[in-house]
Amino acid sequence: MSVNESVIQGVGGSAFSLRGRDCLALSPFTPGEIQFLVDRGLEMKQRYRAGEAFRPLAGKTLAMIFDKPSTRTRVSFETGMTQLGGHALHLNRGELQLGRGESIGDTARVLSGYVDAIQIRTFSHETVTELADHASIPVINGLTDLHHPCQALADLLTLKEEKGELSGLRLAYVGDGNNVLHSLLEAAAATGIHLAAAFPEGYEPDPAVVRQARDTALRTGAVLSFTHDPLEAVEGADAVYTDVWASMGQEEEKKKRIRDFEGFQVNARLMSRARSDALFLHCLPAYRGLEVASEVIDGPRSVVFQQAENRLHAQKALLVELLA
C-alpha cells in the first residue's frame, strides 16, 4: 500500500468521514479523526512538494471573517483554497452588515446560501459557536480567545514530520495558559503526547478545557502535567513550545505581564534542560527578547517557519475533509 493510499484509507484501516462537520475546537473530534487529519496534512504537503495538481474543491467558496489582524491564518486559508481549486472571500467585520448591527444568526443564514464554508477569526468563542449554531455549512475557528485548533493541527503535523510517532513524545509548553495551550492540550491528549505546561501563578489554562483533555488522555495514554517551574516542564523534553506573553487584546497588560513572566523566557539555559535534539516551536508572531531569545528562535533547533508553513497543509487537509 502506498503512502497516499494508507493516508486516504485512514488510521488503523478504517475510513473517516468528516464532511459537513464544524471545527470550533479539537475536542469534538475523536483521537482517530485527529490522527487522520494529521496524516492527511502530510499527504497534502507531499502532493504540493511534488507539484501535483489536486483540486477537489473546484467550485467551492470559503468565506473568511476577520475581527483580528492576521498573517498566517488569512494567507494560508486563502492560498489553500486556491491550490485546492476553490475560492476564498476575505470579509472584514467593518465591511459586513455585522458591523452595523445585523445579528450573527442572520449573517450565518445568509452566508449559508452563498458559500460552502465559513472561517472566522475573532475574540469571543461564543461568537463562533453562535455562528455555527445558525449556519447550515461547516464553520472553522481560525482563532478565538479560547481555542486555536488549526494551529494545533499544524503543530502535530510538524512534530510528526520531525519526530515520527506522536504517542509518547515529550512536549513542554512554557508561557501563558491561553488559547494556544488549550488547543495543544486537546491535541496532545488525542495523540498520546506527554505535555508538561509551565505558567506563572494566575495564568493557568481554563479548568473546563483541562478536564476535557484529561478525560481524553485517559483513553490514549497521554500524560498532562502542570507546574509553575519552567525548568521542571522542559526537563527531558523532545520539543519546547512557547507563545507571546500578551496576546491581541491584552496590550494594556503588557508591562505587568513582562514582570509576571520573568524567568519564563525560552533561552539557551532553558533549552539545555531538554534533550540535545529537542525542537523549538512557536506559533508566531514572536517577540525576540521577551518570550524567546534570538539565539533559540534563530538557532538550528528552531522549526518555527516549517511550523508556519504547515498551517497551509493542515488546513488544506481540514478543508478537503469537511467539504470534498
mmCIF file of C-alpha atoms in Angstrom:
data_model
loop_
_atom_site.group_PDB
_atom_site.id
_atom_site.type_symbol
_atom_site.label_atom_id
_atom_site.label_comp_id
_atom_site.label_asym_id
_atom_site.label_seq_id
_atom_site.Cartn_x
_atom_site.Cartn_y
_atom_site.Cartn_z
ATOM 1 C CA MET A 1 0.000 0.000 0.000
ATOM 2 C CA SER A 2 1.374 3.436 -0.947
ATOM 3 C CA VAL A 3 1.678 6.322 1.496
ATOM 4 C CA ASN A 4 -1.241 8.130 -0.113
ATOM 5 C CA GLU A 5 -3.436 5.020 -0.103
ATOM 6 C CA SER A 6 -2.645 4.466 3.565
ATOM 7 C CA VAL A 7 -3.498 8.064 4.411
ATOM 8 C CA ILE A 8 -6.738 8.058 2.433
ATOM 9 C CA GLN A 9 -7.825 4.754 4.000
ATOM 10 C CA GLY A 10 -7.404 6.200 7.455
ATOM 11 C CA VAL A 11 -5.882 5.231 10.767
ATOM 12 C CA GLY A 12 -5.975 1.531 11.569
ATOM 13 C CA GLY A 13 -7.525 0.686 8.203
ATOM 14 C CA SER A 14 -10.841 2.430 8.930
ATOM 15 C CA ALA A 15 -12.110 5.332 6.876
ATOM 16 C CA PHE A 16 -13.257 8.607 8.445
ATOM 17 C CA SER A 17 -15.925 10.904 7.084
ATOM 18 C CA LEU A 18 -15.799 14.456 8.418
ATOM 19 C CA ARG A 19 -17.927 16.033 5.711
ATOM 20 C CA GLY A 20 -20.188 18.818 6.937
ATOM 21 C CA ARG A 21 -18.636 18.990 10.419
ATOM 22 C CA ASP A 22 -17.612 22.191 12.191
ATOM 23 C CA CYS A 23 -14.118 22.715 13.583
ATOM 24 C CA LEU A 24 -14.535 25.018 16.570
ATOM 25 C CA ALA A 25 -12.114 23.107 18.818
ATOM 26 C CA LEU A 26 -10.331 19.751 18.622
ATOM 27 C CA SER A 27 -12.154 18.052 21.491
ATOM 28 C CA PRO A 28 -15.256 17.111 19.411
ATOM 29 C CA PHE A 29 -13.027 15.064 17.091
ATOM 30 C CA THR A 30 -12.028 11.540 18.104
ATOM 31 C CA PRO A 31 -8.347 10.661 18.534
ATOM 32 C CA GLY A 32 -8.564 8.633 15.339
ATOM 33 C CA GLU A 33 -10.025 11.558 13.396
ATOM 34 C CA ILE A 34 -7.279 13.895 14.592
ATOM 35 C CA GLN A 35 -4.581 11.375 13.644
ATOM 36 C CA PHE A 36 -6.282 11.033 10.275
ATOM 37 C CA LEU A 37 -6.219 14.807 9.706
ATOM 38 C CA VAL A 38 -2.511 14.937 10.571
ATOM 39 C CA ASP A 39 -1.741 12.144 8.096
ATOM 40 C CA ARG A 40 -3.942 13.850 5.506
ATOM 41 C CA GLY A 41 -1.946 17.055 6.044
ATOM 42 C CA LEU A 42 1.295 15.198 5.381
ATOM 43 C CA GLU A 43 -0.255 13.868 2.187
ATOM 44 C CA MET A 44 -1.231 17.402 1.150
ATOM 45 C CA LYS A 45 2.346 18.556 1.701
ATOM 46 C CA GLN A 46 3.714 15.652 -0.341
ATOM 47 C CA ARG A 47 1.361 16.470 -3.217
ATOM 48 C CA TYR A 48 2.318 20.156 -3.060
ATOM 49 C CA ARG A 49 6.059 19.449 -2.983
ATOM 50 C CA ALA A 50 5.687 17.054 -5.922
ATOM 51 C CA GLY A 51 3.935 19.743 -7.959
ATOM 52 C CA GLU A 52 0.832 17.578 -8.254
ATOM 53 C CA ALA A 53 -2.377 19.309 -9.269
ATOM 54 C CA PHE A 54 -5.040 18.399 -6.714
ATOM 55 C CA ARG A 55 -8.257 20.403 -6.971
ATOM 56 C CA PRO A 56 -11.073 18.575 -5.206
ATOM 57 C CA LEU A 57 -12.685 21.885 -4.139
ATOM 58 C CA ALA A 58 -13.289 23.271 -7.628
ATOM 59 C CA GLY A 59 -16.393 25.432 -7.489
ATOM 60 C CA LYS A 60 -16.291 25.700 -3.689
ATOM 61 C CA THR A 61 -16.094 29.039 -1.844
ATOM 62 C CA LEU A 62 -14.819 29.787 1.657
ATOM 63 C CA ALA A 63 -15.958 32.967 3.422
ATOM 64 C CA MET A 64 -13.257 34.286 5.782
ATOM 65 C CA ILE A 65 -14.426 36.697 8.505
ATOM 66 C CA PHE A 66 -11.715 38.607 10.373
ATOM 67 C CA ASP A 67 -12.151 40.630 13.550
ATOM 68 C CA LYS A 68 -8.409 40.381 14.302
ATOM 69 C CA PRO A 69 -5.341 41.137 12.166
ATOM 70 C CA SER A 70 -3.880 38.069 10.507
ATOM 71 C CA THR A 71 -0.858 36.968 8.510
ATOM 72 C CA ARG A 72 -0.676 33.172 8.719
ATOM 73 C CA THR A 73 -4.402 32.455 9.045
ATOM 74 C CA ARG A 74 -5.503 34.632 6.160
ATOM 75 C CA VAL A 75 -2.711 33.769 3.737
ATOM 76 C CA SER A 76 -2.751 30.026 4.464
ATOM 77 C CA PHE A 77 -6.520 29.640 4.140
ATOM 78 C CA GLU A 78 -6.763 31.790 1.023
ATOM 79 C CA THR A 79 -3.778 30.100 -0.623
ATOM 80 C CA GLY A 80 -5.033 26.686 0.413
ATOM 81 C CA MET A 81 -8.434 27.213 -1.195
ATOM 82 C CA THR A 82 -6.766 28.404 -4.401
ATOM 83 C CA GLN A 83 -4.440 25.401 -4.534
ATOM 84 C CA LEU A 84 -7.412 23.077 -3.985
ATOM 85 C CA GLY A 85 -9.269 24.684 -6.887
ATOM 86 C CA GLY A 86 -11.676 26.745 -4.787
ATOM 87 C CA HIS A 87 -12.070 30.408 -3.948
ATOM 88 C CA ALA A 88 -11.828 32.414 -0.721
ATOM 89 C CA LEU A 89 -13.521 35.701 0.189
ATOM 90 C CA HIS A 90 -11.843 37.996 2.721
ATOM 91 C CA LEU A 91 -14.551 39.671 4.819
ATOM 92 C CA ASN A 92 -13.697 42.286 7.416
ATOM 93 C CA ARG A 93 -16.424 42.796 10.008
ATOM 94 C CA GLY A 94 -16.487 46.508 9.170
ATOM 95 C CA GLU A 95 -17.351 45.617 5.577
ATOM 96 C CA LEU A 96 -20.264 43.382 6.583
ATOM 97 C CA GLN A 97 -23.688 44.235 7.928
ATOM 98 C CA LEU A 98 -22.405 42.667 11.161
ATOM 99 C CA GLY A 99 -20.621 45.977 11.650
ATOM 100 C CA ARG A 100 -23.981 47.767 11.510
ATOM 101 C CA GLY A 101 -25.812 45.514 13.917
ATOM 102 C CA GLU A 102 -27.058 42.540 11.894
ATOM 103 C CA SER A 103 -27.272 39.518 14.170
ATOM 104 C CA ILE A 104 -24.709 36.744 13.960
ATOM 105 C CA GLY A 105 -27.519 34.290 13.314
ATOM 106 C CA ASP A 106 -28.846 36.230 10.337
ATOM 107 C CA THR A 107 -25.361 36.593 8.891
ATOM 108 C CA ALA A 108 -24.820 32.833 9.281
ATOM 109 C CA ARG A 109 -28.063 32.053 7.448
ATOM 110 C CA VAL A 110 -27.278 34.470 4.607
ATOM 111 C CA LEU A 111 -23.732 33.194 4.107
ATOM 112 C CA SER A 112 -25.002 29.602 4.160
ATOM 113 C CA GLY A 113 -26.885 30.368 0.964
ATOM 114 C CA TYR A 114 -23.841 31.801 -0.805
ATOM 115 C CA VAL A 115 -20.741 29.853 0.223
ATOM 116 C CA ASP A 116 -19.691 26.337 1.200
ATOM 117 C CA ALA A 117 -17.902 27.049 4.493
ATOM 118 C CA ILE A 118 -17.045 29.894 6.863
ATOM 119 C CA GLN A 119 -13.717 30.526 8.587
ATOM 120 C CA ILE A 120 -13.809 33.135 11.336
ATOM 121 C CA ARG A 121 -11.025 34.722 13.400
ATOM 122 C CA THR A 122 -12.449 36.694 16.285
ATOM 123 C CA PHE A 123 -12.244 37.380 20.026
ATOM 124 C CA SER A 124 -15.128 35.675 21.809
ATOM 125 C CA HIS A 125 -15.519 31.925 21.332
ATOM 126 C CA GLU A 126 -19.261 32.401 21.868
ATOM 127 C CA THR A 127 -19.367 34.345 18.580
ATOM 128 C CA VAL A 128 -18.056 31.309 16.719
ATOM 129 C CA THR A 129 -20.403 28.861 18.434
ATOM 130 C CA GLU A 130 -23.384 31.119 17.702
ATOM 131 C CA LEU A 131 -22.333 31.377 14.061
ATOM 132 C CA ALA A 132 -22.085 27.577 13.851
ATOM 133 C CA ASP A 133 -25.448 27.107 15.572
ATOM 134 C CA HIS A 134 -27.198 29.088 12.831
ATOM 135 C CA ALA A 135 -25.128 28.095 9.787
ATOM 136 C CA SER A 136 -26.042 25.088 7.667
ATOM 137 C CA ILE A 137 -22.451 24.822 6.361
ATOM 138 C CA PRO A 138 -19.175 23.994 8.156
ATOM 139 C CA VAL A 139 -17.712 26.708 10.382
ATOM 140 C CA ILE A 140 -13.963 26.707 11.102
ATOM 141 C CA ASN A 141 -12.434 28.516 14.045
ATOM 142 C CA GLY A 142 -9.435 30.468 12.743
ATOM 143 C CA LEU A 143 -8.716 31.662 16.309
ATOM 144 C CA THR A 144 -10.684 32.797 19.334
ATOM 145 C CA ASP A 145 -9.616 33.773 22.817
ATOM 146 C CA LEU A 146 -10.403 30.210 23.929
ATOM 147 C CA HIS A 147 -9.150 27.927 21.140
ATOM 148 C CA HIS A 148 -6.776 27.832 18.153
ATOM 149 C CA PRO A 149 -7.453 24.375 16.640
ATOM 150 C CA CYS A 150 -5.928 24.985 13.207
ATOM 151 C CA GLN A 151 -2.630 25.967 14.818
ATOM 152 C CA ALA A 152 -2.619 22.793 16.902
ATOM 153 C CA LEU A 153 -3.176 20.631 13.806
ATOM 154 C CA ALA A 154 -0.148 22.289 12.184
ATOM 155 C CA ASP A 155 1.829 21.700 15.392
ATOM 156 C CA LEU A 156 1.005 17.993 15.321
ATOM 157 C CA LEU A 157 1.930 17.802 11.652
ATOM 158 C CA THR A 158 5.309 19.427 12.389
ATOM 159 C CA LEU A 159 6.055 17.125 15.309
ATOM 160 C CA LYS A 160 5.144 14.017 13.322
ATOM 161 C CA GLU A 161 7.197 15.212 10.364
ATOM 162 C CA GLU A 162 10.272 15.743 12.555
ATOM 163 C CA LYS A 163 9.910 13.117 15.265
ATOM 164 C CA GLY A 164 7.831 10.366 13.701
ATOM 165 C CA GLU A 165 5.480 8.697 16.179
ATOM 166 C CA LEU A 166 3.482 11.190 18.264
ATOM 167 C CA SER A 167 2.456 8.846 21.047
ATOM 168 C CA GLY A 168 4.900 9.062 23.941
ATOM 169 C CA LEU A 169 6.568 12.222 22.647
ATOM 170 C CA ARG A 170 7.507 14.668 25.422
ATOM 171 C CA LEU A 171 6.360 18.238 24.681
ATOM 172 C CA ALA A 172 6.983 21.172 27.023
ATOM 173 C CA TYR A 173 4.943 24.362 26.826
ATOM 174 C CA VAL A 174 6.280 27.443 28.617
ATOM 175 C CA GLY A 175 4.132 30.572 28.801
ATOM 176 C CA ASP A 176 0.573 31.783 29.131
ATOM 177 C CA GLY A 177 -2.322 29.382 29.721
ATOM 178 C CA ASN A 178 -4.056 30.771 26.649
ATOM 179 C CA ASN A 179 -5.902 29.616 23.533
ATOM 180 C CA VAL A 180 -2.753 28.053 22.052
ATOM 181 C CA LEU A 181 -2.189 25.935 25.164
ATOM 182 C CA HIS A 182 -5.871 24.970 25.254
ATOM 183 C CA SER A 183 -5.728 23.527 21.750
ATOM 184 C CA LEU A 184 -2.332 21.946 22.427
ATOM 185 C CA LEU A 185 -3.819 20.169 25.446
ATOM 186 C CA GLU A 186 -6.605 18.758 23.287
ATOM 187 C CA ALA A 187 -4.138 17.792 20.545
ATOM 188 C CA ALA A 188 -1.719 16.133 22.956
ATOM 189 C CA ALA A 189 -4.487 14.257 24.748
ATOM 190 C CA ALA A 190 -5.819 12.871 21.461
ATOM 191 C CA THR A 191 -2.445 11.682 20.177
ATOM 192 C CA GLY A 192 -0.801 10.282 23.306
ATOM 193 C CA ILE A 193 1.720 13.089 23.704
ATOM 194 C CA HIS A 194 3.119 13.766 27.180
ATOM 195 C CA LEU A 195 2.610 17.503 27.611
ATOM 196 C CA ALA A 196 4.131 19.401 30.530
ATOM 197 C CA ALA A 197 2.966 23.023 30.745
ATOM 198 C CA ALA A 198 4.606 25.734 32.867
ATOM 199 C CA PHE A 199 2.984 29.102 33.522
ATOM 200 C CA PRO A 200 3.154 31.770 36.249
ATOM 201 C CA GLU A 201 0.596 31.740 39.035
ATOM 202 C CA GLY A 202 -2.575 33.420 37.858
ATOM 203 C CA TYR A 203 -2.070 32.404 34.215
ATOM 204 C CA GLU A 204 -3.461 28.861 34.389
ATOM 205 C CA PRO A 205 -5.407 27.318 31.483
ATOM 206 C CA ASP A 206 -9.195 27.113 31.593
ATOM 207 C CA PRO A 207 -10.256 24.353 34.052
ATOM 208 C CA ALA A 208 -13.018 23.080 31.744
ATOM 209 C CA VAL A 209 -10.547 22.619 28.881
ATOM 210 C CA VAL A 210 -8.153 20.808 31.227
ATOM 211 C CA ARG A 211 -10.905 18.450 32.435
ATOM 212 C CA GLN A 212 -11.930 17.629 28.871
ATOM 213 C CA ALA A 213 -8.333 16.993 27.820
ATOM 214 C CA ARG A 214 -7.680 14.767 30.837
ATOM 215 C CA ASP A 215 -10.759 12.690 30.040
ATOM 216 C CA THR A 216 -9.396 12.092 26.540
ATOM 217 C CA ALA A 217 -5.895 11.372 27.885
ATOM 218 C CA LEU A 218 -7.279 8.510 29.969
ATOM 219 C CA ARG A 219 -8.202 6.741 26.713
ATOM 220 C CA THR A 220 -4.987 7.425 24.791
ATOM 221 C CA GLY A 221 -2.260 7.142 27.415
ATOM 222 C CA ALA A 222 -1.301 10.811 27.137
ATOM 223 C CA VAL A 223 0.136 12.459 30.241
ATOM 224 C CA LEU A 224 -0.778 16.085 31.024
ATOM 225 C CA SER A 225 1.088 17.842 33.819
ATOM 226 C CA PHE A 226 1.246 21.411 35.072
ATOM 227 C CA THR A 227 3.814 23.414 37.012
ATOM 228 C CA HIS A 228 4.931 26.949 37.802
ATOM 229 C CA ASP A 229 8.560 25.947 37.179
ATOM 230 C CA PRO A 230 9.674 26.143 33.523
ATOM 231 C CA LEU A 231 12.852 24.167 34.242
ATOM 232 C CA GLU A 232 10.761 21.292 35.546
ATOM 233 C CA ALA A 233 8.497 21.330 32.477
ATOM 234 C CA VAL A 234 11.370 21.350 29.977
ATOM 235 C CA GLU A 235 13.421 18.584 31.628
ATOM 236 C CA GLY A 236 13.999 15.820 29.044
ATOM 237 C CA ALA A 237 11.560 17.299 26.503
ATOM 238 C CA ASP A 238 11.632 16.318 22.820
ATOM 239 C CA ALA A 239 10.212 19.731 21.890
ATOM 240 C CA VAL A 240 9.740 23.075 23.637
ATOM 241 C CA TYR A 241 6.882 25.427 22.694
ATOM 242 C CA THR A 242 6.095 28.985 23.681
ATOM 243 C CA ASP A 243 3.766 31.812 22.675
ATOM 244 C CA VAL A 244 3.612 35.560 23.232
ATOM 245 C CA TRP A 245 3.015 36.713 26.783
ATOM 246 C CA ALA A 246 0.417 39.316 25.737
ATOM 247 C CA SER A 247 -1.997 38.228 23.013
ATOM 248 C CA MET A 248 -4.119 40.502 20.844
ATOM 249 C CA GLY A 249 -6.455 42.478 23.073
ATOM 250 C CA GLN A 250 -4.083 42.286 26.047
ATOM 251 C CA GLU A 251 -1.702 45.058 25.017
ATOM 252 C CA GLU A 252 -2.620 47.200 28.029
ATOM 253 C CA GLU A 253 -1.419 44.375 30.290
ATOM 254 C CA LYS A 254 1.936 44.045 28.551
ATOM 255 C CA LYS A 255 4.107 45.736 31.199
ATOM 256 C CA LYS A 256 2.516 43.726 34.011
ATOM 257 C CA ARG A 257 2.821 40.502 32.036
ATOM 258 C CA ILE A 258 6.512 41.092 31.353
ATOM 259 C CA ARG A 259 7.044 41.327 35.122
ATOM 260 C CA ASP A 260 4.878 38.299 35.851
ATOM 261 C CA PHE A 261 6.603 36.138 33.232
ATOM 262 C CA GLU A 262 10.123 36.851 34.456
ATOM 263 C CA GLY A 263 12.050 33.580 34.296
ATOM 264 C CA PHE A 264 9.771 32.093 31.624
ATOM 265 C CA GLN A 265 11.821 33.115 28.583
ATOM 266 C CA VAL A 266 12.878 30.200 26.395
ATOM 267 C CA ASN A 267 16.620 30.747 26.094
ATOM 268 C CA ALA A 268 19.744 28.597 25.763
ATOM 269 C CA ARG A 269 19.785 27.877 29.505
ATOM 270 C CA LEU A 270 16.228 26.610 29.453
ATOM 271 C CA MET A 271 16.721 24.612 26.241
ATOM 272 C CA SER A 272 19.769 22.921 27.800
ATOM 273 C CA ARG A 273 17.386 21.072 30.142
ATOM 274 C CA ALA A 274 15.600 19.490 27.175
ATOM 275 C CA ARG A 275 17.019 16.700 25.054
ATOM 276 C CA SER A 276 20.027 17.594 22.918
ATOM 277 C CA ASP A 277 17.913 17.191 19.754
ATOM 278 C CA ALA A 278 14.859 18.999 21.127
ATOM 279 C CA LEU A 279 12.920 21.166 18.692
ATOM 280 C CA PHE A 280 11.772 24.713 19.364
ATOM 281 C CA LEU A 281 8.239 25.693 18.300
ATOM 282 C CA HIS A 282 6.355 28.990 18.349
ATOM 283 C CA CYS A 283 3.019 29.790 16.692
ATOM 284 C CA LEU A 284 4.255 33.290 15.702
ATOM 285 C CA PRO A 285 4.383 36.233 15.693
ATOM 286 C CA ALA A 286 7.318 36.127 18.117
ATOM 287 C CA TYR A 287 8.871 38.883 20.185
ATOM 288 C CA ARG A 288 12.567 38.162 20.374
ATOM 289 C CA GLY A 289 13.979 39.100 23.750
ATOM 290 C CA LEU A 290 10.671 38.542 25.553
ATOM 291 C CA GLU A 291 9.171 35.038 25.454
ATOM 292 C CA VAL A 292 12.083 33.678 23.386
ATOM 293 C CA ALA A 293 15.736 34.595 22.951
ATOM 294 C CA SER A 294 17.030 35.236 19.431
ATOM 295 C CA GLU A 295 19.641 32.512 19.907
ATOM 296 C CA VAL A 296 16.838 29.959 20.212
ATOM 297 C CA ILE A 297 14.289 31.073 17.623
ATOM 298 C CA ASP A 298 17.004 31.693 15.033
ATOM 299 C CA GLY A 299 19.019 28.638 16.071
ATOM 300 C CA PRO A 300 19.396 25.245 14.373
ATOM 301 C CA ARG A 301 16.776 23.542 16.561
ATOM 302 C CA SER A 302 14.040 26.014 15.663
ATOM 303 C CA VAL A 303 11.308 24.777 13.301
ATOM 304 C CA VAL A 304 9.027 27.801 13.618
ATOM 305 C CA PHE A 305 8.904 28.608 9.905
ATOM 306 C CA GLN A 306 8.321 24.980 8.950
ATOM 307 C CA GLN A 307 5.564 25.032 11.565
ATOM 308 C CA ALA A 308 4.103 28.178 9.985
ATOM 309 C CA GLU A 309 4.167 26.621 6.511
ATOM 310 C CA ASN A 310 2.386 23.583 7.880
ATOM 311 C CA ARG A 311 -0.636 25.747 8.673
ATOM 312 C CA LEU A 312 -1.245 25.654 4.907
ATOM 313 C CA HIS A 313 -1.091 21.876 4.607
ATOM 314 C CA ALA A 314 -3.005 21.081 7.797
ATOM 315 C CA GLN A 315 -5.799 23.457 6.817
ATOM 316 C CA LYS A 316 -5.944 22.060 3.298
ATOM 317 C CA ALA A 317 -6.485 18.643 4.847
ATOM 318 C CA LEU A 318 -9.260 20.050 7.031
ATOM 319 C CA LEU A 319 -10.939 21.842 4.121
ATOM 320 C CA VAL A 320 -10.853 18.758 1.915
ATOM 321 C CA GLU A 321 -12.315 16.525 4.603
ATOM 322 C CA LEU A 322 -15.073 18.956 5.569
ATOM 323 C CA LEU A 323 -16.053 19.945 2.029
ATOM 324 C CA ALA A 324 -14.958 17.491 -0.645
#
